[in-house]
Coordinates of C-alpha atoms and ligand atoms in Angstrom, one line a residue:
M100 CA -5.7 7.5 -51.2
E101 CA -4.1 4.6 -50.3
K102 CA -4.3 3.9 -46.5
T103 CA -1.3 5.4 -44.1
S104 CA -0.2 1.9 -42.7
V105 CA 1.2 1.9 -39.2
Y106 CA 3.6 -0.9 -37.6
I107 CA 3.5 -2.5 -34.3
E108 CA 6.0 -4.2 -32.4
T109 CA 5.3 -5.2 -28.4
Y110 CA 7.9 -5.5 -25.4
G111 CA 7.0 -6.3 -21.7
C112 CA 4.0 -7.1 -20.2
Q113 CA 0.5 -9.3 -21.2
M114 CA -1.3 -5.4 -20.5
N115 CA 0.9 -3.9 -23.2
K116 CA -0.1 -6.9 -25.8
L117 CA -3.2 -6.0 -24.8
D118 CA -3.2 -2.4 -25.0
S119 CA -1.1 -3.2 -29.0
E120 CA -4.7 -4.3 -30.3
N121 CA -6.6 -1.5 -27.7
V122 CA -4.2 1.0 -29.9
A123 CA -4.6 -1.5 -33.4
A124 CA -8.4 -0.2 -33.3
I125 CA -8.4 3.0 -32.3
L126 CA -6.1 4.1 -35.8
S127 CA -7.7 1.2 -37.7
E128 CA -11.4 3.0 -37.1
S129 CA -9.2 6.7 -37.7
G130 CA -8.5 4.8 -40.8
Y131 CA -5.2 3.8 -40.2
G132 CA -3.9 -0.2 -41.7
M133 CA -2.2 -2.1 -39.5
V134 CA 0.3 -3.4 -41.5
E135 CA 2.5 -7.3 -40.1
E136 CA 5.8 -6.4 -41.7
K137 CA 7.6 -3.5 -41.0
R138 CA 9.0 -2.9 -44.3
E139 CA 5.7 -2.0 -45.4
A140 CA 4.8 0.7 -42.9
D141 CA 5.1 4.9 -42.6
I142 CA 4.5 4.6 -39.6
I143 CA 6.4 2.1 -36.2
L144 CA 5.6 2.6 -33.1
L145 CA 7.6 0.7 -30.0
N146 CA 4.9 -0.5 -27.3
T147 CA 7.1 -0.6 -24.0
C148 CA 8.3 -1.8 -21.0
G149 CA 10.6 0.4 -18.6
V150 CA 10.2 -2.4 -15.4
R151 CA 13.9 -2.5 -15.8
E152 CA 16.8 -0.9 -17.8
N153 CA 17.7 -3.5 -19.3
A154 CA 13.7 -3.7 -20.8
E155 CA 15.1 0.1 -22.1
R156 CA 18.5 0.0 -23.1
R157 CA 17.2 -2.9 -25.5
I158 CA 14.3 -0.7 -27.4
H159 CA 17.3 2.6 -27.6
G160 CA 18.8 0.1 -29.5
R161 CA 16.2 -0.9 -31.7
V162 CA 15.0 2.6 -32.2
A163 CA 18.8 3.4 -33.5
E164 CA 18.6 -0.5 -35.4
L165 CA 14.9 0.7 -37.0
S166 CA 16.4 4.3 -37.9
S167 CA 18.4 2.6 -40.4
L168 CA 14.9 1.6 -43.1
R169 CA 14.4 5.5 -43.3
A170 CA 17.3 5.0 -45.3
D171 CA 14.3 3.4 -47.9
R172 CA 11.3 5.3 -47.1
P173 CA 12.3 9.4 -46.4
G174 CA 9.3 9.4 -44.0
L175 CA 8.7 6.6 -42.4
M176 CA 8.1 8.1 -38.8
F177 CA 8.6 6.2 -35.1
G178 CA 6.8 6.4 -32.1
V179 CA 7.7 5.2 -28.5
I180 CA 4.9 4.5 -26.5
G181 CA 4.2 2.6 -23.4
C182 CA 5.2 3.2 -20.3
M183 CA 8.8 3.8 -20.5
A184 CA 7.3 6.6 -23.5
Q185 CA 5.5 7.1 -20.1
R186 CA 8.4 7.5 -17.9
L187 CA 10.7 9.4 -19.9
K188 CA 8.4 11.5 -21.6
E189 CA 9.6 14.0 -24.3
R190 CA 13.0 12.9 -23.2
L191 CA 12.5 10.3 -25.9
L192 CA 11.9 13.0 -28.9
S193 CA 14.9 12.9 -31.4
H194 CA 15.3 13.5 -35.0
V195 CA 14.2 9.4 -35.1
V196 CA 11.1 9.3 -32.5
S197 CA 8.3 12.6 -33.4
I198 CA 6.1 10.5 -31.8
V199 CA 5.2 10.0 -28.1
A200 CA 2.3 8.5 -25.9
G201 CA 1.7 7.3 -22.3
P202 CA -0.3 4.3 -21.4
D203 CA -3.7 6.0 -21.4
S204 CA -2.9 8.4 -24.7
Y205 CA -4.0 6.4 -26.4
R206 CA -7.2 7.5 -27.7
R207 CA -5.5 11.0 -29.1
L208 CA -3.0 8.5 -31.3
P209 CA -4.2 9.9 -34.5
E210 CA -4.4 13.8 -33.5
I211 CA -0.8 12.9 -32.0
I212 CA 0.3 11.1 -35.2
S213 CA -0.9 14.3 -37.2
E214 CA 0.7 16.9 -35.2
A215 CA 3.5 14.9 -35.4
R216 CA 4.4 15.2 -39.0
Q217 CA 5.2 19.5 -38.1
K218 CA 7.7 18.8 -34.6
G219 CA 7.7 16.0 -32.3
V220 CA 5.1 15.5 -29.8
A221 CA 5.0 13.8 -25.8
D222 CA 1.4 13.2 -24.9
T223 CA 1.8 11.2 -21.3
V224 CA -1.2 12.4 -19.4
L225 CA -2.5 10.4 -17.0
D226 CA -6.2 9.8 -16.9
I227 CA -8.2 7.6 -14.4
A228 CA -11.1 7.3 -15.8
E229 CA -9.0 6.7 -19.2
N230 CA -10.3 1.8 -18.8
Y231 CA -10.6 2.2 -23.1
S232 CA -13.6 -1.0 -22.1
D233 CA -15.6 0.4 -25.3
I234 CA -12.3 -0.3 -27.7
E235 CA -12.8 -3.5 -29.4
P236 CA -9.5 -5.3 -29.4
V237 CA -8.1 -6.0 -32.6
R238 CA -6.4 -8.9 -31.5
G239 CA -4.1 -11.4 -32.7
D240 CA -5.7 -14.6 -31.8
T241 CA -9.0 -16.2 -32.5
H242 CA -8.3 -18.7 -29.6
S243 CA -7.2 -17.3 -26.6
A244 CA -8.2 -12.7 -25.6
W245 CA -6.6 -11.6 -22.6
V246 CA -9.5 -9.2 -21.1
A247 CA -7.9 -6.0 -18.9
V248 CA -10.4 -5.8 -15.9
M249 CA -8.8 -3.4 -13.8
R250 CA -5.4 -0.6 -15.1
G251 CA -3.1 1.2 -13.5
C252 CA -1.6 0.3 -9.5
N253 CA -1.7 1.5 -5.9
N254 CA 0.3 0.0 -4.4
F255 CA 4.0 1.2 -4.4
C256 CA 6.7 -1.2 -3.9
S257 CA 9.1 0.8 -3.1
Y258 CA 11.1 -1.2 -6.2
C259 CA 8.5 -1.2 -9.2
I260 CA 7.9 2.3 -11.8
V261 CA 4.5 0.4 -12.6
P262 CA 2.4 2.7 -10.7
Y263 CA 4.2 5.9 -12.2
T264 CA 4.3 4.5 -15.7
R265 CA -0.1 3.5 -15.7
G266 CA -1.5 5.5 -13.3
R267 CA -3.9 5.2 -10.2
E268 CA -5.5 1.7 -10.2
R269 CA -9.0 1.3 -11.5
S270 CA -11.8 -2.1 -11.9
L271 CA -13.7 -2.5 -15.4
A272 CA -17.4 -2.3 -14.0
C273 CA -18.5 -6.7 -13.8
D274 CA -20.9 -6.1 -16.7
T275 CA -18.4 -4.4 -18.9
I276 CA -15.9 -7.8 -18.7
V277 CA -18.7 -10.0 -18.2
E278 CA -20.1 -8.7 -21.9
Q279 CA -16.8 -8.7 -23.4
V280 CA -16.2 -12.4 -22.2
D281 CA -19.2 -13.4 -23.2
S282 CA -19.4 -11.7 -27.1
L283 CA -15.6 -13.9 -27.1
V284 CA -17.1 -16.9 -25.9
K285 CA -20.3 -16.6 -28.7
S286 CA -17.0 -15.7 -31.6
G287 CA -15.4 -19.3 -30.7
Y288 CA -12.8 -17.8 -28.4
K289 CA -11.2 -20.8 -26.1
E290 CA -10.0 -19.0 -23.8
V291 CA -9.4 -16.2 -21.4
T292 CA -6.7 -14.4 -19.5
L293 CA -7.6 -11.8 -16.6
L294 CA -5.1 -9.1 -16.4
G295 CA -4.2 -6.3 -13.4
Q296 CA -1.4 -5.6 -12.3
N297 CA -3.6 -6.6 -8.7
V298 CA -6.1 -8.1 -9.6
N299 CA -7.3 -9.7 -5.7
S300 CA -7.9 -5.7 -5.3
Y301 CA -10.7 -5.6 -8.2
N302 CA -13.7 -3.8 -6.5
D303 CA -16.6 -2.2 -8.3
S304 CA -19.1 -1.2 -6.0
G305 CA -18.5 -3.8 -3.9
I306 CA -17.9 -7.1 -6.2
G307 CA -14.4 -8.4 -5.8
F308 CA -12.1 -10.7 -7.5
A309 CA -13.5 -13.9 -6.6
E310 CA -17.1 -12.6 -7.5
L311 CA -15.7 -11.8 -11.1
L312 CA -13.8 -14.6 -11.7
G313 CA -17.5 -16.5 -10.6
K314 CA -19.4 -14.1 -13.1
V315 CA -17.0 -15.0 -15.8
A316 CA -16.4 -18.6 -14.7
D317 CA -20.0 -18.7 -15.4
T318 CA -20.3 -17.6 -19.2
G319 CA -19.3 -21.1 -20.4
I320 CA -15.7 -19.7 -21.7
P321 CA -13.9 -23.0 -21.8
W322 CA -10.4 -21.9 -19.9
V323 CA -10.4 -18.5 -17.4
R324 CA -6.3 -17.9 -16.3
F325 CA -5.7 -15.0 -14.2
L326 CA -3.2 -12.7 -13.4
T327 CA -1.3 -11.0 -11.7
S328 CA -2.2 -11.9 -7.5
H329 CA -1.2 -9.7 -5.2
P330 CA -0.2 -12.3 -1.5
A331 CA -1.1 -9.8 0.3
D332 CA -5.1 -9.0 -1.3
L333 CA -5.8 -12.5 -2.1
S334 CA -8.0 -14.1 -0.1
D335 CA -9.8 -17.9 0.6
D336 CA -13.0 -17.0 -1.3
I337 CA -11.1 -16.4 -4.8
L338 CA -9.1 -19.9 -3.8
E339 CA -12.5 -21.8 -3.4
T340 CA -13.3 -19.9 -6.4
M341 CA -11.1 -21.6 -8.1
S342 CA -11.6 -24.7 -7.0
V343 CA -15.0 -25.4 -7.9
R344 CA -15.4 -24.2 -11.0
E345 CA -13.7 -26.6 -14.1
N346 CA -12.8 -24.0 -16.5
I347 CA -10.5 -22.1 -14.4
C348 CA -7.0 -23.1 -14.8
R349 CA -5.5 -24.5 -12.0
H350 CA -2.6 -22.1 -12.1
L351 CA -1.6 -19.8 -9.2
H352 CA 0.5 -17.3 -10.5
L353 CA 1.6 -15.9 -7.0
P354 CA 4.8 -14.3 -7.0
L355 CA 6.8 -14.1 -4.1
Q356 CA 9.7 -11.5 -4.7
S357 CA 11.5 -12.5 -1.6
G358 CA 12.1 -14.3 1.2
S359 CA 12.9 -12.3 3.7
D360 CA 10.4 -10.3 5.7
R361 CA 12.8 -8.0 6.6
V362 CA 12.9 -7.4 2.9
L363 CA 9.5 -8.0 2.6
K364 CA 9.2 -4.9 5.0
A365 CA 11.3 -2.6 2.2
M366 CA 9.6 -3.3 -0.9
R367 CA 6.5 -2.3 0.6
R368 CA 4.9 -5.8 0.3
R369 CA 2.4 -6.0 3.0
Y370 CA 2.5 -9.7 3.9
T371 CA 5.2 -12.1 5.8
V372 CA 6.6 -14.9 4.1
D373 CA 4.3 -17.0 7.1
H374 CA 1.6 -15.5 5.0
Y375 CA 2.5 -16.1 1.7
L376 CA 3.3 -19.9 2.9
S377 CA -0.7 -20.5 4.6
I378 CA -2.0 -19.1 1.0
I379 CA 1.0 -21.7 -1.1
D380 CA -0.3 -24.5 1.5
K381 CA -4.0 -23.6 0.9
A382 CA -4.3 -23.5 -1.8
R383 CA -2.2 -27.1 -2.8
E384 CA -4.4 -29.2 0.2
L385 CA -7.8 -27.2 -2.9
M386 CA -6.7 -27.9 -5.6
P387 CA -3.5 -30.9 -5.4
G388 CA -1.8 -30.8 -8.6
I389 CA -2.2 -26.9 -8.9
A390 CA 1.5 -25.8 -10.7
I391 CA 2.4 -22.5 -8.4
S392 CA 4.8 -19.9 -9.8
T393 CA 7.1 -16.8 -8.6
D394 CA 8.5 -13.4 -9.5
M395 CA 11.4 -12.4 -7.6
I396 CA 14.1 -10.5 -7.4
F397 CA 18.0 -10.5 -6.0
G398 CA 19.3 -8.2 -4.6
F399 CA 16.8 -5.6 -3.8
P400 CA 19.0 -2.8 -1.6
G401 CA 20.6 -4.0 1.4
E402 CA 19.8 -7.6 1.3
S403 CA 22.2 -9.6 3.0
D404 CA 23.5 -12.9 2.5
E405 CA 21.3 -13.9 5.4
D406 CA 18.2 -12.4 3.6
F407 CA 19.4 -13.6 0.2
E408 CA 19.4 -17.7 1.5
E409 CA 15.7 -17.2 3.7
S410 CA 15.0 -17.4 -0.3
L411 CA 16.9 -19.6 -1.5
S412 CA 15.3 -21.5 1.4
V413 CA 11.3 -20.7 0.7
I414 CA 11.5 -21.7 -3.1
R415 CA 13.3 -25.0 -2.0
R416 CA 10.2 -25.2 0.7
V417 CA 7.8 -24.1 -1.7
R418 CA 8.8 -25.7 -5.1
Y419 CA 8.2 -23.7 -7.6
D420 CA 6.3 -25.6 -11.4
Y421 CA 8.8 -21.9 -12.7
G422 CA 9.2 -18.9 -12.1
F423 CA 10.5 -15.2 -13.4
L424 CA 14.0 -14.4 -11.9
Y425 CA 15.7 -11.1 -11.9
R426 CA 17.7 -9.3 -10.7
Y427 CA 17.2 -6.0 -8.8
S428 CA 18.0 -2.4 -11.7
E429 CA 17.0 1.3 -10.3
R430 CA 14.2 2.6 -11.7
E431 CA 14.7 6.2 -10.9
G432 CA 11.6 7.9 -9.0
T433 CA 11.0 5.1 -6.7
K434 CA 11.9 5.1 -3.4
A435 CA 14.4 2.3 -3.4
A436 CA 16.0 4.0 -5.4
D437 CA 17.6 5.9 -3.2
F438 CA 18.4 3.6 -0.8
D439 CA 21.9 4.0 0.1
N440 CA 22.3 0.5 0.9
H441 CA 22.5 -1.0 -3.4
V442 CA 23.8 -4.4 -3.5
P443 CA 26.9 -4.5 -5.6
E444 CA 26.2 -5.4 -9.1
Q445 CA 28.3 -8.2 -9.9
L446 CA 27.0 -9.8 -6.8
R447 CA 23.5 -9.3 -7.8
I448 CA 24.1 -11.0 -11.4
E449 CA 26.1 -14.1 -8.7
R450 CA 23.1 -14.1 -6.8
L451 CA 20.6 -14.3 -9.2
K452 CA 22.4 -16.7 -11.7
A453 CA 22.4 -19.1 -7.9
A454 CA 18.5 -18.9 -7.9
I455 CA 17.9 -20.0 -11.3
A456 CA 20.1 -22.6 -11.4
M457 CA 18.5 -23.6 -7.9
Q458 CA 14.5 -22.8 -9.5
Q459 CA 15.6 -24.5 -13.2
E460 CA 17.0 -28.1 -11.2
I461 CA 13.4 -27.7 -9.0
T462 CA 11.5 -27.2 -12.2
G463 CA 13.0 -30.4 -13.7
E464 CA 12.2 -32.3 -10.6
R465 CA 8.5 -31.0 -10.7
H466 CA 8.2 -31.6 -14.4
Q467 CA 9.5 -35.4 -13.6
E468 CA 6.4 -35.9 -10.9
R469 CA 3.5 -35.4 -13.6
I470 CA 5.1 -37.9 -15.5
G471 CA 1.9 -40.0 -15.4
T472 CA -0.4 -37.7 -15.0
V473 CA -3.6 -37.1 -17.6
V474 CA -3.3 -32.6 -18.1
K475 CA -5.5 -31.2 -20.6
M476 CA -4.0 -28.7 -23.8
L477 CA -5.3 -26.1 -25.9
V478 CA -3.6 -26.7 -28.8
K479 CA -2.1 -23.7 -29.8
D480 CA 0.5 -24.7 -33.3
R481 CA 2.1 -26.8 -35.1
S482 CA 5.2 -28.5 -32.8
K483 CA 8.6 -26.6 -34.2
D484 CA 9.9 -29.8 -35.4
G485 CA 6.0 -30.2 -37.4
E486 CA 5.7 -33.8 -36.3
G487 CA 3.2 -32.9 -33.4
W488 CA 2.0 -30.7 -31.4
Y489 CA 2.6 -27.8 -29.3
G490 CA 0.2 -26.0 -26.5
M491 CA -0.5 -24.4 -23.7
S492 CA -1.9 -27.2 -20.9
D493 CA -4.4 -25.7 -18.0
L494 CA -1.4 -25.1 -15.6
S495 CA -0.1 -23.2 -17.7
I496 CA 2.9 -25.1 -18.7
P497 CA 3.9 -25.0 -22.5
T498 CA 3.6 -28.8 -23.5
V499 CA 3.9 -31.0 -26.7
V500 CA 2.6 -34.2 -27.6
N501 CA 4.0 -35.7 -30.7
G502 CA 2.1 -38.0 -33.2
D503 CA -0.1 -36.7 -36.4
Q504 CA -3.7 -37.2 -35.1
A505 CA -6.0 -35.0 -37.0
V506 CA -6.2 -31.9 -34.6
A507 CA -5.9 -28.0 -35.2
P508 CA -5.3 -24.7 -33.4
G509 CA -7.9 -24.2 -31.3
D510 CA -8.9 -27.4 -30.2
F511 CA -8.6 -29.1 -26.3
L512 CA -7.0 -32.7 -26.1
R513 CA -6.1 -34.8 -22.9
V514 CA -1.9 -35.6 -22.2
R515 CA -0.8 -38.0 -20.3
I516 CA 2.7 -37.0 -20.1
T517 CA 5.5 -38.5 -20.9
G518 CA 8.8 -36.7 -21.0
T519 CA 9.5 -33.4 -20.4
T520 CA 12.4 -31.2 -22.0
G521 CA 13.5 -28.0 -19.9
A522 CA 10.4 -25.7 -19.9
S523 CA 8.1 -28.1 -21.5
L524 CA 6.1 -31.0 -20.6
M525 CA 5.7 -33.5 -23.9
G526 CA 3.5 -36.2 -23.8
E527 CA 1.3 -38.9 -25.9
Y528 CA -2.8 -38.3 -26.9
F529 CA -4.4 -39.4 -24.0
E530 CA -8.2 -41.1 -25.4
Ligands
SAM657 N1 1.6 -6.5 -10.5 C1 3.0 -7.9 -11.0 C2 2.8 -8.2 -9.4 O1 2.8 -6.8 -8.3 O2 3.9 -8.9 -9.3 C3 3.8 -7.2 -11.8 C4 4.7 -6.5 -11.8 S1 6.0 -6.8 -12.9 C5 5.7 -5.7 -14.1 C6 7.3 -8.2 -13.4 C7 7.9 -8.4 -12.4 O3 9.3 -7.0 -12.3 C8 7.4 -8.1 -10.6 O4 7.0 -9.1 -10.2 C9 9.1 -7.8 -10.4 O5 9.5 -9.2 -9.3 C10 9.8 -7.3 -11.2 N2 10.7 -5.8 -10.9 C11 9.5 -4.9 -10.7 N3 10.3 -4.0 -10.8 C12 11.6 -4.2 -10.4 C13 12.9 -4.1 -10.3 N4 13.4 -2.3 -10.2 N5 13.9 -4.2 -10.8 C14 13.4 -6.2 -10.7 N6 13.3 -6.4 -11.1 C15 11.6 -5.4 -11.1
SF4_658 FE1 4.6 -2.8 -9.7 FE2 3.9 -3.5 -6.9 FE3 2.1 -3.3 -8.5 FE4 2.5 -5.0 -8.9 S1 2.4 -4.6 -6.9 S2 2.7 -3.2 -10.7 S3 4.7 -5.2 -7.9 S4 3.9 -1.6 -7.5
F3S659 FE1 4.7 -4.0 -18.0 FE2 6.5 -3.6 -18.4 FE3 4.6 -1.4 -18.2 S1 5.8 -4.9 -17.6 S2 3.3 -2.6 -16.9 S3 4.8 -2.9 -19.8 S4 6.7 -1.0 -17.5

């Protein structure tokens, strides 16, 4: 009998991408076949994000669009899994969607799918003990791998849905993580990205993130990256470990969210702008040239013109290499959604637009300042024009090298930066 085939489409953050690889492993183990082409699928799963309203709007649109595939395949089943599934639960069940599974329910997907053949099923039980650490993900990439070091989040930043969709924070055992990376090294992987909503609060019976980072670096994996750091929990020992380890990439993603202490307090972020800036200064002192990136929210409830100006002034002061800037989006059930001082939508849009324009200019300048420097790059693929190579540098900045040298995806190159194109750096081989 032919295997029932499943196609997974993934939205949201890297943790969701890793989860899709776990889901593929769980379903393959139960006899399902994973396919790359949705037209060949018997079941389509959308692994979704719920962090902002427009992420969810997109999924509703996508479900409607994909449902037309039923014209040719009447038995085609649809599932919504991930954070949006956890947030909206059975509200998502419809004549199209019969499978709903939250981030801690993936182990039960084979049963959920069987039951859903009779009647729609929504399984959204959060489970503090679930960390999928025994699952070997079906990895989509043969050089770069994601490794979860923790799941869930305990921070409850007042705007954020993640603690509700992913449940309480749990750290994976240090030994398990090191074993996973060891085995990736043996399989020829070139880089791992350690994942967690707040990796700095990692704790396995007293082993903190700095120690874990050191142990992961000791495996000999050529490159280590990590996401995401929280300014309230990032201790000096993490920066020190980074600075003495050649295989930890020179990039720190440190979300600021707002440049106003008043707004940070309302966001429940647990740090001040001064504290944040002291981390940036220390990182640059220990690792000159390190790339720094951020996440920021504009138009948070109560954000005044002055608060907004303060955010812009931190952008100018830090001069981020790049930033992920968002306009505030109300999330039902979070503290901030109940605040009564919402900023009008139009003003949120205008502020975001102004901030993006400023950051783009600074990104351009920062890239220009890197001209003449030499970076290391992990080759990913041919560049768009087919004449050179595209990859990611140790600064976590996309980089393009011109010329047709004999390299292949997975090779490391030394590149002298010669120019920039918006978000990317351009360069030439450097012997
Ligand atoms: N745990 C990470 C952290 O603390 O930075 C990532 C959290 S979230 C998945 C990624 C980013 O989305 C956040 O850093 C924040 O800037 C943004 N975000 C979260 N909730 C939001 C909301 N309600 N509206 C707009 N942006 C939001
Ligand atoms: Fe959300 Fe804050 Fe947790 Fe990040 S640290 S996932 S922003 S609650
Ligand atoms: Fe990630 Fe979105 Fe969930 S950013 S943790 S998939 S809400």
